[in-house]
Amino acid sequence: FWCGIELDKPHGKNDGSVGGVQYFSCLPRYGIFAPPSRVQRSKSSVSRHSWSHPSTATTEGLVKLHEGSQVLLTSSNEMGTIRYIGPTDFAPGIWLGLELRSAKGKNDGSVGEKRYFTCKQNHGVLVRPSRVTYRGISGAKLVDDIC
């Protein structure tokens, strides 16, 4: 496990990517990766970036996924923007409508006769929140259970 951290000042080594893989997004030189043993919560200021370990971190109400959030679709290692959060006609529960950066999707934001959002053809997917990560945290932990 590694923690991806966005710094307050440009003292880092990257923009949240390593080896061409984007794990999170920040300005160049504001990102670093560190083993969990070297990371601890800051006592002087708590922000949405102050997490102790991605696999056990709780959001404590500070971060929730929302339309416009940039997430990683873990199954295809593709970055996408959330364009829809909510129920669907085809299955129960909460779903995320993602607009992918590349044409590796399955639709244009509609499934069957229902339009959930709009994007270019083959840039859209609807997935469960557990299929995405936001700054190393499973999307399933970052949505409100509204259904």
PDB file of C-alpha atoms in Angstrom:
ATOM      1  CA  PHE A   1       0.000   0.000   0.000  1.00  0.00           C
ATOM      2  CA  TRP A   2       1.062   3.553  -0.754  1.00  0.00           C
ATOM      3  CA  CYS A   3      -0.635   6.791   0.243  1.00  0.00           C
ATOM      4  CA  GLY A   4      -1.041   9.465  -2.406  1.00  0.00           C
ATOM      5  CA  ILE A   5      -0.782  12.880  -0.781  1.00  0.00           C
ATOM      6  CA  GLU A   6      -1.504  16.365  -2.118  1.00  0.00           C
ATOM      7  CA  LEU A   7       0.770  18.894  -0.422  1.00  0.00           C
ATOM      8  CA  ASP A   8      -0.093  22.503   0.436  1.00  0.00           C
ATOM      9  CA  LYS A   9       3.117  23.750  -1.237  1.00  0.00           C
ATOM     10  CA  PRO A  10       5.051  22.598  -4.344  1.00  0.00           C
ATOM     11  CA  HIS A  11       7.578  20.433  -2.471  1.00  0.00           C
ATOM     12  CA  GLY A  12       6.451  17.150  -4.050  1.00  0.00           C
ATOM     13  CA  LYS A  13       7.677  15.036  -6.908  1.00  0.00           C
ATOM     14  CA  ASN A  14       4.625  14.582  -9.158  1.00  0.00           C
ATOM     15  CA  ASP A  15       1.051  15.525 -10.091  1.00  0.00           C
ATOM     16  CA  GLY A  16      -0.513  12.381  -8.620  1.00  0.00           C
ATOM     17  CA  SER A  17       0.755  10.136 -11.399  1.00  0.00           C
ATOM     18  CA  VAL A  18       3.625   7.669 -11.536  1.00  0.00           C
ATOM     19  CA  GLY A  19       4.800   5.820 -14.607  1.00  0.00           C
ATOM     20  CA  GLY A  20       1.979   7.246 -16.719  1.00  0.00           C
ATOM     21  CA  VAL A  21      -0.752   6.055 -14.311  1.00  0.00           C
ATOM     22  CA  GLN A  22      -2.886   8.814 -12.732  1.00  0.00           C
ATOM     23  CA  TYR A  23      -3.745   7.788  -9.142  1.00  0.00           C
ATOM     24  CA  PHE A  24      -5.078  11.218  -8.113  1.00  0.00           C
ATOM     25  CA  SER A  25      -4.934  14.739  -9.562  1.00  0.00           C
ATOM     26  CA  CYS A  26      -3.099  17.770  -8.271  1.00  0.00           C
ATOM     27  CA  LEU A  27      -0.809  20.469  -9.609  1.00  0.00           C
ATOM     28  CA  PRO A  28       2.708  19.437 -10.686  1.00  0.00           C
ATOM     29  CA  ARG A  29       5.108  19.088  -7.721  1.00  0.00           C
ATOM     30  CA  TYR A  30       2.210  19.075  -5.209  1.00  0.00           C
ATOM     31  CA  GLY A  31       1.936  15.269  -5.108  1.00  0.00           C
ATOM     32  CA  ILE A  32       3.920  12.605  -3.288  1.00  0.00           C
ATOM     33  CA  PHE A  33       3.496   8.929  -2.489  1.00  0.00           C
ATOM     34  CA  ALA A  34       4.560   7.466   0.841  1.00  0.00           C
ATOM     35  CA  PRO A  35       4.179   4.185   2.705  1.00  0.00           C
ATOM     36  CA  PRO A  36       1.444   4.305   5.379  1.00  0.00           C
ATOM     37  CA  SER A  37       4.054   3.959   8.127  1.00  0.00           C
ATOM     38  CA  ARG A  38       5.377   7.403   7.185  1.00  0.00           C
ATOM     39  CA  VAL A  39       1.988   9.151   7.126  1.00  0.00           C
ATOM     40  CA  GLN A  40       0.007  10.629   9.994  1.00  0.00           C
ATOM     41  CA  ARG A  41      -2.853  13.066  10.344  1.00  0.00           C
ATOM     42  CA  SER A  42      -1.820  16.670  10.764  1.00  0.00           C
ATOM     43  CA  LYS A  43      -2.901  18.041  14.155  1.00  0.00           C
ATOM     44  CA  SER A  44      -2.658  21.686  13.152  1.00  0.00           C
ATOM     45  CA  SER A  45      -5.053  21.602  10.209  1.00  0.00           C
ATOM     46  CA  VAL A  46      -7.463  18.971   9.056  1.00  0.00           C
ATOM     47  CA  SER A  47      -8.380  19.117   5.413  1.00  0.00           C
ATOM     48  CA  ARG A  48      -9.938  16.712   2.958  1.00  0.00           C
ATOM     49  CA  HIS A  49      -6.396  15.591   2.083  1.00  0.00           C
ATOM     50  CA  SER A  50      -5.368  14.548   5.613  1.00  0.00           C
ATOM     51  CA  TRP A  51      -5.928  10.811   5.547  1.00  0.00           C
ATOM     52  CA  SER A  52      -3.851   8.332   7.464  1.00  0.00           C
ATOM     53  CA  HIS A  53      -4.219   5.250   5.232  1.00  0.00           C
ATOM     54  CA  PRO A  54      -6.334   4.739   2.114  1.00  0.00           C
ATOM     55  CA  SER A  55      -7.628   1.283   2.984  1.00  0.00           C
ATOM     56  CA  THR A  56      -8.777   2.190   6.498  1.00  0.00           C
ATOM     57  CA  ALA A  57      -9.374   5.913   6.209  1.00  0.00           C
ATOM     58  CA  THR A  58     -12.797   7.261   7.009  1.00  0.00           C
ATOM     59  CA  THR A  59     -14.030  10.368   5.289  1.00  0.00           C
ATOM     60  CA  GLU A  60     -15.540  11.766   8.484  1.00  0.00           C
ATOM     61  CA  GLY A  61     -18.025  13.664   6.346  1.00  0.00           C
ATOM     62  CA  LEU A  62     -15.288  15.731   4.730  1.00  0.00           C
ATOM     63  CA  VAL A  63     -15.423  14.209   1.234  1.00  0.00           C
ATOM     64  CA  LYS A  64     -18.323  12.869  -0.772  1.00  0.00           C
ATOM     65  CA  LEU A  65     -18.397  12.066  -4.442  1.00  0.00           C
ATOM     66  CA  HIS A  66     -20.377  14.577  -6.466  1.00  0.00           C
ATOM     67  CA  GLU A  67     -21.005  15.487 -10.084  1.00  0.00           C
ATOM     68  CA  GLY A  68     -17.736  16.834 -11.437  1.00  0.00           C
ATOM     69  CA  SER A  69     -15.494  14.651  -9.233  1.00  0.00           C
ATOM     70  CA  GLN A  70     -12.536  13.106 -11.049  1.00  0.00           C
ATOM     71  CA  VAL A  71     -12.312   9.378 -10.284  1.00  0.00           C
ATOM     72  CA  LEU A  72     -10.380   6.326 -11.413  1.00  0.00           C
ATOM     73  CA  LEU A  73     -12.380   3.454 -12.915  1.00  0.00           C
ATOM     74  CA  THR A  74     -10.283   0.696 -11.401  1.00  0.00           C
ATOM     75  CA  SER A  75     -11.254  -2.126 -13.777  1.00  0.00           C
ATOM     76  CA  SER A  76      -9.858  -0.316 -16.825  1.00  0.00           C
ATOM     77  CA  ASN A  77      -7.454   2.113 -15.108  1.00  0.00           C
ATOM     78  CA  GLU A  78      -9.254   4.991 -16.846  1.00  0.00           C
ATOM     79  CA  MET A  79      -9.870   8.444 -15.421  1.00  0.00           C
ATOM     80  CA  GLY A  80     -13.407   9.775 -15.632  1.00  0.00           C
ATOM     81  CA  THR A  81     -15.621  12.620 -14.478  1.00  0.00           C
ATOM     82  CA  ILE A  82     -18.797  11.863 -12.559  1.00  0.00           C
ATOM     83  CA  ARG A  83     -21.776  13.174 -14.547  1.00  0.00           C
ATOM     84  CA  TYR A  84     -24.574  11.336 -12.696  1.00  0.00           C
ATOM     85  CA  ILE A  85     -25.110   9.892  -9.208  1.00  0.00           C
ATOM     86  CA  GLY A  86     -28.327   8.131  -8.348  1.00  0.00           C
ATOM     87  CA  PRO A  87     -30.731   5.297  -9.067  1.00  0.00           C
ATOM     88  CA  THR A  88     -31.214   3.684 -12.486  1.00  0.00           C
ATOM     89  CA  ASP A  89     -34.112   1.980 -14.222  1.00  0.00           C
ATOM     90  CA  PHE A  90     -32.084  -1.176 -14.900  1.00  0.00           C
ATOM     91  CA  ALA A  91     -30.909  -2.151 -11.377  1.00  0.00           C
ATOM     92  CA  PRO A  92     -31.462  -1.105  -7.742  1.00  0.00           C
ATOM     93  CA  GLY A  93     -29.052   0.959  -5.678  1.00  0.00           C
ATOM     94  CA  ILE A  94     -26.789   3.904  -6.379  1.00  0.00           C
ATOM     95  CA  TRP A  95     -24.946   4.134  -9.695  1.00  0.00           C
ATOM     96  CA  LEU A  96     -22.333   6.546 -11.015  1.00  0.00           C
ATOM     97  CA  GLY A  97     -22.457   7.848 -14.577  1.00  0.00           C
ATOM     98  CA  LEU A  98     -18.894   8.482 -15.736  1.00  0.00           C
ATOM     99  CA  GLU A  99     -17.624  10.403 -18.728  1.00  0.00           C
ATOM    100  CA  LEU A 100     -14.307   8.738 -19.536  1.00  0.00           C
ATOM    101  CA  ARG A 101     -11.375  10.673 -20.990  1.00  0.00           C
ATOM    102  CA  SER A 102     -10.962   8.161 -23.815  1.00  0.00           C
ATOM    103  CA  ALA A 103     -13.427   6.223 -25.982  1.00  0.00           C
ATOM    104  CA  LYS A 104     -13.354   3.103 -23.806  1.00  0.00           C
ATOM    105  CA  GLY A 105     -16.916   3.414 -22.542  1.00  0.00           C
ATOM    106  CA  LYS A 106     -20.124   1.648 -23.504  1.00  0.00           C
ATOM    107  CA  ASN A 107     -22.543   4.487 -24.234  1.00  0.00           C
ATOM    108  CA  ASP A 108     -23.165   8.233 -24.522  1.00  0.00           C
ATOM    109  CA  GLY A 109     -24.821   8.562 -21.113  1.00  0.00           C
ATOM    110  CA  SER A 110     -28.019   6.710 -21.956  1.00  0.00           C
ATOM    111  CA  VAL A 111     -29.002   3.103 -21.309  1.00  0.00           C
ATOM    112  CA  GLY A 112     -32.007   1.743 -23.149  1.00  0.00           C
ATOM    113  CA  GLU A 113     -34.506   4.582 -23.510  1.00  0.00           C
ATOM    114  CA  LYS A 114     -33.280   6.484 -20.422  1.00  0.00           C
ATOM    115  CA  ARG A 115     -30.708   9.310 -20.568  1.00  0.00           C
ATOM    116  CA  TYR A 116     -28.739   9.756 -17.332  1.00  0.00           C
ATOM    117  CA  PHE A 117     -26.180  12.276 -18.655  1.00  0.00           C
ATOM    118  CA  THR A 118     -24.698  13.389 -21.984  1.00  0.00           C
ATOM    119  CA  CYS A 119     -21.225  12.742 -23.370  1.00  0.00           C
ATOM    120  CA  LYS A 120     -19.549  11.620 -26.601  1.00  0.00           C
ATOM    121  CA  GLN A 121     -20.393   8.155 -27.913  1.00  0.00           C
ATOM    122  CA  ASN A 122     -18.299   5.394 -26.244  1.00  0.00           C
ATOM    123  CA  HIS A 123     -17.123   7.786 -23.508  1.00  0.00           C
ATOM    124  CA  GLY A 124     -19.899   6.922 -21.011  1.00  0.00           C
ATOM    125  CA  VAL A 125     -20.347   4.121 -18.474  1.00  0.00           C
ATOM    126  CA  LEU A 126     -22.657   3.524 -15.535  1.00  0.00           C
ATOM    127  CA  VAL A 127     -20.963   1.674 -12.685  1.00  0.00           C
ATOM    128  CA  ARG A 128     -21.377   0.912  -9.005  1.00  0.00           C
ATOM    129  CA  PRO A 129     -19.478   3.271  -6.678  1.00  0.00           C
ATOM    130  CA  SER A 130     -17.274   0.352  -5.570  1.00  0.00           C
ATOM    131  CA  ARG A 131     -15.782   0.244  -9.093  1.00  0.00           C
ATOM    132  CA  VAL A 132     -14.116   3.658  -8.705  1.00  0.00           C
ATOM    133  CA  THR A 133     -11.558   5.209  -6.407  1.00  0.00           C
ATOM    134  CA  TYR A 134     -11.108   8.832  -5.445  1.00  0.00           C
ATOM    135  CA  ARG A 135      -7.636   9.649  -4.153  1.00  0.00           C
ATOM    136  CA  GLY A 136      -7.112   6.010  -3.239  1.00  0.00           C
ATOM    137  CA  ILE A 137     -10.432   5.582  -1.391  1.00  0.00           C
ATOM    138  CA  SER A 138     -13.168   3.281  -2.669  1.00  0.00           C
ATOM    139  CA  GLY A 139     -16.124   5.171  -4.081  1.00  0.00           C
ATOM    140  CA  ALA A 140     -18.431   2.935  -2.048  1.00  0.00           C
ATOM    141  CA  LYS A 141     -17.266   4.782   1.084  1.00  0.00           C
ATOM    142  CA  LEU A 142     -17.794   8.200  -0.479  1.00  0.00           C
ATOM    143  CA  VAL A 143     -21.457   8.191  -1.520  1.00  0.00           C
ATOM    144  CA  ASP A 144     -24.568   8.678   0.549  1.00  0.00           C
ATOM    145  CA  ASP A 145     -26.913   5.689   0.488  1.00  0.00           C
ATOM    146  CA  ILE A 146     -29.965   7.502  -0.870  1.00  0.00           C
ATOM    147  CA  CYS A 147     -31.876   4.451  -2.100  1.00  0.00           C
TER     148      CYS A 147
END
